[in-house]
PDB file of C-alpha atoms and ligand atoms in Angstrom:
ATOM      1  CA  UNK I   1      41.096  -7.910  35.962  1.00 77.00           C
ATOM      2  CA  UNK I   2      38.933 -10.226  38.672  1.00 90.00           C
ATOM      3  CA  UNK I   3      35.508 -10.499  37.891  1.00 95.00           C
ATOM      4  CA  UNK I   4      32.425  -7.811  39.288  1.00 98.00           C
ATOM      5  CA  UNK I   5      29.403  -8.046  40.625  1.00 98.00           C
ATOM      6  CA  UNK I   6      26.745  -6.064  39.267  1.00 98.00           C
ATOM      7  CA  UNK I   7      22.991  -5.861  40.158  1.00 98.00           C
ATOM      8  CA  UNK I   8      19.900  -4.217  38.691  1.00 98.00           C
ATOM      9  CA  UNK I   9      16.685  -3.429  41.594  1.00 98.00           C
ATOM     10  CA  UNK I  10      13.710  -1.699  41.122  1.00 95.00           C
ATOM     11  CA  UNK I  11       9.899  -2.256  41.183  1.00 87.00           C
ATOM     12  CA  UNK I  12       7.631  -3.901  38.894  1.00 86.00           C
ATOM     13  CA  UNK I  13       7.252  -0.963  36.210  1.00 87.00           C
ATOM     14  CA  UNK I  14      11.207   0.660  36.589  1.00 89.00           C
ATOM     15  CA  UNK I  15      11.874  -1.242  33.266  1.00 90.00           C
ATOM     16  CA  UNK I  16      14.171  -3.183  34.896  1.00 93.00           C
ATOM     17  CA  UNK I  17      14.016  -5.921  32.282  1.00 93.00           C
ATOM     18  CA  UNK I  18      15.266  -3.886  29.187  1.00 95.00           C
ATOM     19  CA  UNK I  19      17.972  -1.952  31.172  1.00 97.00           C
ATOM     20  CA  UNK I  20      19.483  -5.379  32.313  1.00 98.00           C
ATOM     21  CA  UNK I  21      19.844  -5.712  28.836  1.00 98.00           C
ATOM     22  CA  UNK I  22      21.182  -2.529  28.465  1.00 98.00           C
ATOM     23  CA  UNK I  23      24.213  -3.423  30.700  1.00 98.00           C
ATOM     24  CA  UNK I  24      25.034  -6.695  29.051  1.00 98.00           C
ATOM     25  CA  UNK I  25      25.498  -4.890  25.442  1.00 98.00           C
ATOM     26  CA  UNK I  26      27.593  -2.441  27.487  1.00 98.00           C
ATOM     27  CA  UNK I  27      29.645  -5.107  29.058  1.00 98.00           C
ATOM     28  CA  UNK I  28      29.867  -6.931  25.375  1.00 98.00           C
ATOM     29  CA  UNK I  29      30.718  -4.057  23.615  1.00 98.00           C
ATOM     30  CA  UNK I  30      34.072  -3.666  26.021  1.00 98.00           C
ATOM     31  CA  UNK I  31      34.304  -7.061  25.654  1.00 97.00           C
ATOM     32  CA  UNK I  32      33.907  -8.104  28.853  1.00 98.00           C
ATOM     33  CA  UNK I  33      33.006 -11.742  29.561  1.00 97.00           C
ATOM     34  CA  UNK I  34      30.191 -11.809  32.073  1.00 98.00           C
ATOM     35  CA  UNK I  35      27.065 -14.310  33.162  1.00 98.00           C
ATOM     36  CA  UNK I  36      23.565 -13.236  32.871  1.00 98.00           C
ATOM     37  CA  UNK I  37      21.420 -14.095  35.258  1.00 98.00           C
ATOM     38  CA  UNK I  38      18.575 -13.681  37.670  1.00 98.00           C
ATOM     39  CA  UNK I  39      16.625 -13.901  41.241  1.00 98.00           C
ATOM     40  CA  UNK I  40      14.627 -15.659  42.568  1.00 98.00           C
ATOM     41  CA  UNK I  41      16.710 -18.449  39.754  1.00 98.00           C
ATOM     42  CA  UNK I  42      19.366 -18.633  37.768  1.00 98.00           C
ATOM     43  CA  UNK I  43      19.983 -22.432  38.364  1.00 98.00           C
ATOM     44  CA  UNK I  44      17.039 -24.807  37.759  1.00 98.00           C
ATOM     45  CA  UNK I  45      16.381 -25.373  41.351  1.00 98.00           C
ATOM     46  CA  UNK I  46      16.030 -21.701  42.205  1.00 98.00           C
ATOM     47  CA  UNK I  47      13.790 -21.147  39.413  1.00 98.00           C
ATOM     48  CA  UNK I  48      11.686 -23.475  40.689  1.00 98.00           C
ATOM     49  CA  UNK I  49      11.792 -22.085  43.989  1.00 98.00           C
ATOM     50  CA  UNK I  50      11.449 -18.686  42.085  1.00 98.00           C
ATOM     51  CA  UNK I  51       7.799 -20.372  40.518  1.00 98.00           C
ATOM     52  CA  UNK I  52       6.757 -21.252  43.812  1.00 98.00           C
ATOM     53  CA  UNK I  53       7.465 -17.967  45.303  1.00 98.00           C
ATOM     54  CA  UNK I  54       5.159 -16.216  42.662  1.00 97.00           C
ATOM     55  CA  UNK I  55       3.003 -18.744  41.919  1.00 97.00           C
ATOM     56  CA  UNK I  56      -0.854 -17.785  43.183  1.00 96.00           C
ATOM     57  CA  UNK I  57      -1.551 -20.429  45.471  1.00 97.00           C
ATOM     58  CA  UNK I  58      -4.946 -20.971  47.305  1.00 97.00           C
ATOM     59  CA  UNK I  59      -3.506 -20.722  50.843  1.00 98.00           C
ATOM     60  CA  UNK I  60      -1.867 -17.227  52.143  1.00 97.00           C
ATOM     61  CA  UNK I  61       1.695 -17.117  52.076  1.00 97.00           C
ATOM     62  CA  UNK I  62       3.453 -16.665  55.648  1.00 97.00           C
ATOM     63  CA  UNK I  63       6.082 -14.021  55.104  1.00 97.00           C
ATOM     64  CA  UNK I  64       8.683 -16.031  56.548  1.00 98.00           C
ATOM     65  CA  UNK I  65       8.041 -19.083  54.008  1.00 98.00           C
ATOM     66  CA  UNK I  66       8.476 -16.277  50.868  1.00 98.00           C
ATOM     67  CA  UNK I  67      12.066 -14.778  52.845  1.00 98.00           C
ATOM     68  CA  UNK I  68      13.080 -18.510  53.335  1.00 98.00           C
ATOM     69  CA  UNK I  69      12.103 -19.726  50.000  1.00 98.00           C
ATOM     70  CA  UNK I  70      14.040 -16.477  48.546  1.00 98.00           C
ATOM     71  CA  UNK I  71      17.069 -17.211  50.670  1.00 98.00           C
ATOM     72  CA  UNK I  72      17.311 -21.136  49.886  1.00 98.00           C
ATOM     73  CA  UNK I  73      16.823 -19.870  46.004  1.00 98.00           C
ATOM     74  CA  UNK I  74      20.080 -17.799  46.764  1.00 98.00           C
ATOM     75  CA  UNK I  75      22.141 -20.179  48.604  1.00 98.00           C
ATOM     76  CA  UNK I  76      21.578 -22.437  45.269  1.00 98.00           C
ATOM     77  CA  UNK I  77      22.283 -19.724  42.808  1.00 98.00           C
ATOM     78  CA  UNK I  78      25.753 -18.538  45.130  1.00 98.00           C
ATOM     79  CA  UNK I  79      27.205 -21.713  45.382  1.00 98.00           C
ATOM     80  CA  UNK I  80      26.320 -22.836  41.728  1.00 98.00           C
ATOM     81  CA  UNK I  81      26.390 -20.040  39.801  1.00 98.00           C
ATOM     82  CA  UNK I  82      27.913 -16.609  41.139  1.00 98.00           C
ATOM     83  CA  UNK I  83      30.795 -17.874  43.277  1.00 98.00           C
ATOM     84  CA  UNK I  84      32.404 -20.152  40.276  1.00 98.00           C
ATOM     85  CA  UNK I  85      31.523 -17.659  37.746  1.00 98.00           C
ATOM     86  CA  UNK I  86      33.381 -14.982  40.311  1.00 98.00           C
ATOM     87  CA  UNK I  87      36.206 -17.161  41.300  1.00 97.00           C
ATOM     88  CA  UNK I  88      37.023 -18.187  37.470  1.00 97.00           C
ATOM     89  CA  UNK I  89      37.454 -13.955  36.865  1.00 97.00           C
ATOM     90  CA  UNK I  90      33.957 -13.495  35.156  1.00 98.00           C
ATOM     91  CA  UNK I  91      32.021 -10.536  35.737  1.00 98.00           C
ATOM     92  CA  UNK I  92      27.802 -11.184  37.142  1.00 98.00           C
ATOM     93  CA  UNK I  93      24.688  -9.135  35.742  1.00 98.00           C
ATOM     94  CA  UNK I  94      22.480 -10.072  38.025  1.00 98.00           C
ATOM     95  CA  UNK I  95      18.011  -8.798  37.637  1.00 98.00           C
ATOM     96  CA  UNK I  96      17.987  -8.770  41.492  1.00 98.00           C
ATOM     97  CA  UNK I  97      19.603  -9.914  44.675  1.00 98.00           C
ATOM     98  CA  UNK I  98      19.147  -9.513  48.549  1.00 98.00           C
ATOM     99  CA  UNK I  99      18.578  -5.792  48.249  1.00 98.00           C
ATOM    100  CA  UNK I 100      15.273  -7.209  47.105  1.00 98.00           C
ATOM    101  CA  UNK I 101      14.804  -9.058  50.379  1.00 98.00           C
ATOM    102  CA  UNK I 102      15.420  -5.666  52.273  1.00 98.00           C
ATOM    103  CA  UNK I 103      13.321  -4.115  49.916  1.00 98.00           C
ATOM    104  CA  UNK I 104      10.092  -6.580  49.695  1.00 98.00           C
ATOM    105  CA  UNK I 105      10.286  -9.069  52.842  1.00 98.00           C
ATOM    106  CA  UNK I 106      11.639  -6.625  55.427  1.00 98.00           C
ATOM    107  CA  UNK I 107       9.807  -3.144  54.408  1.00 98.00           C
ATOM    108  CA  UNK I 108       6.682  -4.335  52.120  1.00 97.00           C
ATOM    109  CA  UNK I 109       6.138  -7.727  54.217  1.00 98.00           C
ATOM    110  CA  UNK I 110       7.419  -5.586  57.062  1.00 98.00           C
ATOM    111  CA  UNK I 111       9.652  -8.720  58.790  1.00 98.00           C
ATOM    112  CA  UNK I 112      12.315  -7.908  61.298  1.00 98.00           C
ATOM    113  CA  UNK I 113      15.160  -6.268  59.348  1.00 98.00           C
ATOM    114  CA  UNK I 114      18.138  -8.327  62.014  1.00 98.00           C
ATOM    115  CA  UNK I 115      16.778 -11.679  60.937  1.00 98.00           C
ATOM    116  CA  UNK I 116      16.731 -10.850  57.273  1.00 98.00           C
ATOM    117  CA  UNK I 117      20.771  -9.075  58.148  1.00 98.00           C
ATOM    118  CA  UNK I 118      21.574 -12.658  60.301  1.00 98.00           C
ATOM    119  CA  UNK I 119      20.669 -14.250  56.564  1.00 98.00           C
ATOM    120  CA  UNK I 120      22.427 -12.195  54.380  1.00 98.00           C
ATOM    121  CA  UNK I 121      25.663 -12.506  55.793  1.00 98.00           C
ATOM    122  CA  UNK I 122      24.976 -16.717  57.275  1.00 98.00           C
ATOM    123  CA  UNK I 123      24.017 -17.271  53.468  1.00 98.00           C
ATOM    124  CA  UNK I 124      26.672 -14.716  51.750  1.00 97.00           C
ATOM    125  CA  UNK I 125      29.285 -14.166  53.876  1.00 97.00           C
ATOM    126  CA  UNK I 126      31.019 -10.790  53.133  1.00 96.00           C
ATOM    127  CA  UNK I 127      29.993 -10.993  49.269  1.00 98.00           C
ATOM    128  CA  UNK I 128      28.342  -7.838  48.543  1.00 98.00           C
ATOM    129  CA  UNK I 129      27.889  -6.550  44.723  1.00 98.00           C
ATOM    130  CA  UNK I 130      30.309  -3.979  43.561  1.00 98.00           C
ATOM    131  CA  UNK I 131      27.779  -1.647  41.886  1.00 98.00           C
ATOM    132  CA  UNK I 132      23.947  -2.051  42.117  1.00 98.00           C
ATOM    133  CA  UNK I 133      21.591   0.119  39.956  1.00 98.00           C
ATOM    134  CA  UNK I 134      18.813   0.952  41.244  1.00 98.00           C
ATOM    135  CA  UNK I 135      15.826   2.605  38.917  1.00 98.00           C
ATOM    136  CA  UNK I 136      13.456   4.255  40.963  1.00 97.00           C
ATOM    137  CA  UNK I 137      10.178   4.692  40.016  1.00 96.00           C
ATOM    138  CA  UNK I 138       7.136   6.057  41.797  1.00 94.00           C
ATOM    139  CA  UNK I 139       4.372   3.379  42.431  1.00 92.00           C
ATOM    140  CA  UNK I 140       1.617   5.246  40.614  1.00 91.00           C
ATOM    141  CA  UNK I 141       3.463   5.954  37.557  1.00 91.00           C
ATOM    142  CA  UNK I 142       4.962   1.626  38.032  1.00 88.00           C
ATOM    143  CA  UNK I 143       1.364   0.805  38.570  1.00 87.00           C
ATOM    144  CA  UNK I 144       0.308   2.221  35.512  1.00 89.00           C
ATOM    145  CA  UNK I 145       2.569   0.471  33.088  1.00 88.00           C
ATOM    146  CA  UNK I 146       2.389  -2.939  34.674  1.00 87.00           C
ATOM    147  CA  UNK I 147      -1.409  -2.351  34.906  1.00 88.00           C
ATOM    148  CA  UNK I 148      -2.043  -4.353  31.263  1.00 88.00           C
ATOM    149  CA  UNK I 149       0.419  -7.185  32.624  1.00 89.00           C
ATOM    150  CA  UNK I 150      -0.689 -10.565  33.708  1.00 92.00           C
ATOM    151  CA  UNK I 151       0.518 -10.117  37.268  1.00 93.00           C
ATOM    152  CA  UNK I 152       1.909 -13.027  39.680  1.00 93.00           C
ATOM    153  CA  UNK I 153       1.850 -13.048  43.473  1.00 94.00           C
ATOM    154  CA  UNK I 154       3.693 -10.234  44.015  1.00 93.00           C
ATOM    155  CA  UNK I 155       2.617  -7.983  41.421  1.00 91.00           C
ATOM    156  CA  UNK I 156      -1.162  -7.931  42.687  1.00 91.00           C
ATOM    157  CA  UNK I 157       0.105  -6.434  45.814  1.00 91.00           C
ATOM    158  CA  UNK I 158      -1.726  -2.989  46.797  1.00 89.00           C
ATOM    159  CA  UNK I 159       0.003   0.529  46.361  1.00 91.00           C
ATOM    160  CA  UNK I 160       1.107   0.953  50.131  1.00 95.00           C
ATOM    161  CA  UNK I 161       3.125  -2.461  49.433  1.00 95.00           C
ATOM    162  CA  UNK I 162       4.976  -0.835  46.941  1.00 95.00           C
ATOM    163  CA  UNK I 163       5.430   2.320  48.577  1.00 96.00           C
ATOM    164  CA  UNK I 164       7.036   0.608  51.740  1.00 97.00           C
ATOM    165  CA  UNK I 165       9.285  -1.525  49.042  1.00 97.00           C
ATOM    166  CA  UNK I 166      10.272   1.771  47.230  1.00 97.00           C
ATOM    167  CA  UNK I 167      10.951   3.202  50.640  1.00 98.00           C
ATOM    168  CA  UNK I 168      13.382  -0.216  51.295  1.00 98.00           C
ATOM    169  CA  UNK I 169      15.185   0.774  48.378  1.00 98.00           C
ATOM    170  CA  UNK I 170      16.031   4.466  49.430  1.00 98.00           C
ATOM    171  CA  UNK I 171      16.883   3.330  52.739  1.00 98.00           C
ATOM    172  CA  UNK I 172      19.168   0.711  51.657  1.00 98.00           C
ATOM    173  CA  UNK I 173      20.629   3.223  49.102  1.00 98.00           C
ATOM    174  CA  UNK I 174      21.454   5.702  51.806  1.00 98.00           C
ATOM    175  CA  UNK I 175      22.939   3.038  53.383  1.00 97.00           C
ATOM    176  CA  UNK I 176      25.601   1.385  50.809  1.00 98.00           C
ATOM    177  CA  UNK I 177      27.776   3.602  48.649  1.00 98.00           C
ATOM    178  CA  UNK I 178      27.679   0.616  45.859  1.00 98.00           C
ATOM    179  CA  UNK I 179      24.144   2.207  44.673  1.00 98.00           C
ATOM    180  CA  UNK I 180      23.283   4.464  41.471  1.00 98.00           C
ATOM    181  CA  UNK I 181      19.974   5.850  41.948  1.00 98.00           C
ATOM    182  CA  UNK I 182      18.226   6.414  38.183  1.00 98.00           C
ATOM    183  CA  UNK I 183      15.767   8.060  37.854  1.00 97.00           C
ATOM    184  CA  UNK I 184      13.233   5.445  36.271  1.00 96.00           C
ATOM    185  CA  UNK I 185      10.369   7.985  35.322  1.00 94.00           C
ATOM    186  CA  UNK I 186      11.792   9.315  32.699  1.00 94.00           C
ATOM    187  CA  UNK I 187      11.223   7.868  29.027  1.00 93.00           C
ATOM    188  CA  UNK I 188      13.347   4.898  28.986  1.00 93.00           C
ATOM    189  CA  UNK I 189      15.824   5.920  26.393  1.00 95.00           C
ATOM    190  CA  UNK I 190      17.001   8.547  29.046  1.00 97.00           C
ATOM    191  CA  UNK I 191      16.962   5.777  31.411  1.00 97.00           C
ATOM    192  CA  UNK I 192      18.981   3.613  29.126  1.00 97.00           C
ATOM    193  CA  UNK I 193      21.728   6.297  28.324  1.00 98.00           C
ATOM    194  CA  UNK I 194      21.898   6.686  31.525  1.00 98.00           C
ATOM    195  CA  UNK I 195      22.366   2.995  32.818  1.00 98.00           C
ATOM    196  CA  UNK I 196      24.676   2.783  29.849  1.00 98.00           C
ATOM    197  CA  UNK I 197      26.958   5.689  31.235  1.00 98.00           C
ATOM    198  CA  UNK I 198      27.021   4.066  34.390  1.00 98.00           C
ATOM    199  CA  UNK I 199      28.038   0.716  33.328  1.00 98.00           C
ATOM    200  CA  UNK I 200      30.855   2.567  31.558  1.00 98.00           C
ATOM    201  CA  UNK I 201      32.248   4.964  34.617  1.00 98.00           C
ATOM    202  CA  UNK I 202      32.605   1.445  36.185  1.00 98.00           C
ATOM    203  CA  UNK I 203      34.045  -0.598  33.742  1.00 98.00           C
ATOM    204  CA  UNK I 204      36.491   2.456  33.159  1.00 97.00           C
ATOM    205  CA  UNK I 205      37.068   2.240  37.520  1.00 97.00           C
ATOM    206  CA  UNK I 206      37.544  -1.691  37.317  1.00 96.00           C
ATOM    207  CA  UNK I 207      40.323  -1.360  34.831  1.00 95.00           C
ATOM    208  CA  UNK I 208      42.255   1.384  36.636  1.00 92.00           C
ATOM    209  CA  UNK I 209      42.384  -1.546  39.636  1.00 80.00           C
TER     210      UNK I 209
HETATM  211  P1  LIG J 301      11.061 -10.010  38.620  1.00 51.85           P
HETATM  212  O1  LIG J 301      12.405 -10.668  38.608  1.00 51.85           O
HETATM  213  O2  LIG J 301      10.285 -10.269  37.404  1.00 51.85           O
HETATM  214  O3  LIG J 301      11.133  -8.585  38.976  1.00 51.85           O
HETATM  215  O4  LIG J 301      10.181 -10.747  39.740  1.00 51.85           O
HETATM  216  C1  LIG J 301      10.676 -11.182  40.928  1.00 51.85           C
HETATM  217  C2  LIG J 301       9.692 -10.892  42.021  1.00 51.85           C
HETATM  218  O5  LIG J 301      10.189 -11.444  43.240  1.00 51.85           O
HETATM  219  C3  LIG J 301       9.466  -9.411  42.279  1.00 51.85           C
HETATM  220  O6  LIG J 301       8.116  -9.210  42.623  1.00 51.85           O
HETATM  221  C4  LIG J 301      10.305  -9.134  43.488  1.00 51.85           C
HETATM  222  C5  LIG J 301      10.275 -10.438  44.229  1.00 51.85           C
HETATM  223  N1  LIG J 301      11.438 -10.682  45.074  1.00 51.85           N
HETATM  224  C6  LIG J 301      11.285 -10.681  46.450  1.00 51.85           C
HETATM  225  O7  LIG J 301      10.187 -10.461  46.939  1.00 51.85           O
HETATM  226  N2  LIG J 301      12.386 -10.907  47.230  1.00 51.85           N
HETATM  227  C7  LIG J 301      13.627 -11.163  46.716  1.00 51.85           C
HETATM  228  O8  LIG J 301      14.594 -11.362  47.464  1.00 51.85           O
HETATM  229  C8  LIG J 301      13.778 -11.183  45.278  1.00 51.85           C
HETATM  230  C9  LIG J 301      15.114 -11.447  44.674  1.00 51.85           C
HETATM  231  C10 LIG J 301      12.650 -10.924  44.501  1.00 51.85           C
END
């Protein structure tokens, strides 16, 4: 069996965090060998990038530095980390990926959605993931369980932010048939089951070919 491609998205709040673990004890439990990993990161360049990206600087941040610093952060992570782990027949859990972009630079930072397409597919080429789970969340109910957090750049944003990024999402859902849409407001052992069911149908699809 070739390795997969598998990507959690949602907003600050979905529980995105515990559900990406969620997957991984699915995976392990088939005994699947996979790589865990993350964006902005996942190789020690990108994370830096990734700290800069969030990091609360003293200046405003230009939209177009955040899309370019989360698009160099990629190239790093695809050429050091997903590709080989792809190519040598490993599966990838990645916590986020350009969905993201779509989701925060083109709808909440409202940038033109062909520039942020002319990256994807200059930096990625035709690699897509094969399943993406996406746990949808509304931003009041999000806003209330992050509200005890410590936030970063991006978390401080106001509530129209995050309702244009949750809009992103469904748009980009509607748009790619590789997206499960969960239902993120429900208590999160629901959620869980549910992300765990889902991992499963696929697995169970990946081994049929
Ligand atoms: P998280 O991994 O803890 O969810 O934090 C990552 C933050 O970076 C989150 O606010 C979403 C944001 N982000 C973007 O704005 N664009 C991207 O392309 C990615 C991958 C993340």
């Amino acid at each position: 069996m070739s390795g997969r491609f598998i990507t959690l998205e949602g907003s600050e709040g979905a529980g995105k965090s515990t559900n990406v673990d969620t997957v991984c004890e699915t995976l392990t439990e088939a005994g699947i060998d996979f790589v865990r990993t993350r964006e902005p990161g996942g190789t020690p360049m990108a994370e830096a990038l990734r700290d800069a990206m969030l990091h609360k600087w003293d200046e405003s941040v230009d939209g177009i530095t955040e899309l370019l610093l989360v698009f160099a952060a990629r190239a790093q992570h695809l050429s050091h980390v997903i590709r080989p782990a792809l190519a040598a027949g490993r599966w990838v859990v990645c916590d986020r990926f350009t969905d993201a972009t779509f989701a925060y630079q083109g709808y909440g930072r409202r940038l033109d959605l062909e520039k942020l397409a002319a990256l994807e597919s200059w930096i990625q080429g035709e690699l897509q993931p094969d399943i993406t789970l996406y746990l949808d969340v509304a931003p009041d109910v999000a806003e209330q369980r992050i509200a005890a957090r410590e936030k970063d750049r991006m978390e401080v944003e106001r509530r129209d932010f995050f309702v244009r990024v949750r809009q992103g999402y469904l748009d980009r859902a509607s748009e790619h048939e590789r997206f499960e849409i969960i239902d993120a407001g429900n208590p999160l052992q629901e959620v869980q089951a549910e992300v765990r069911l889902k991992t499963s149908e696929f697995i169970r699809r990946a081994r049929r070919g």
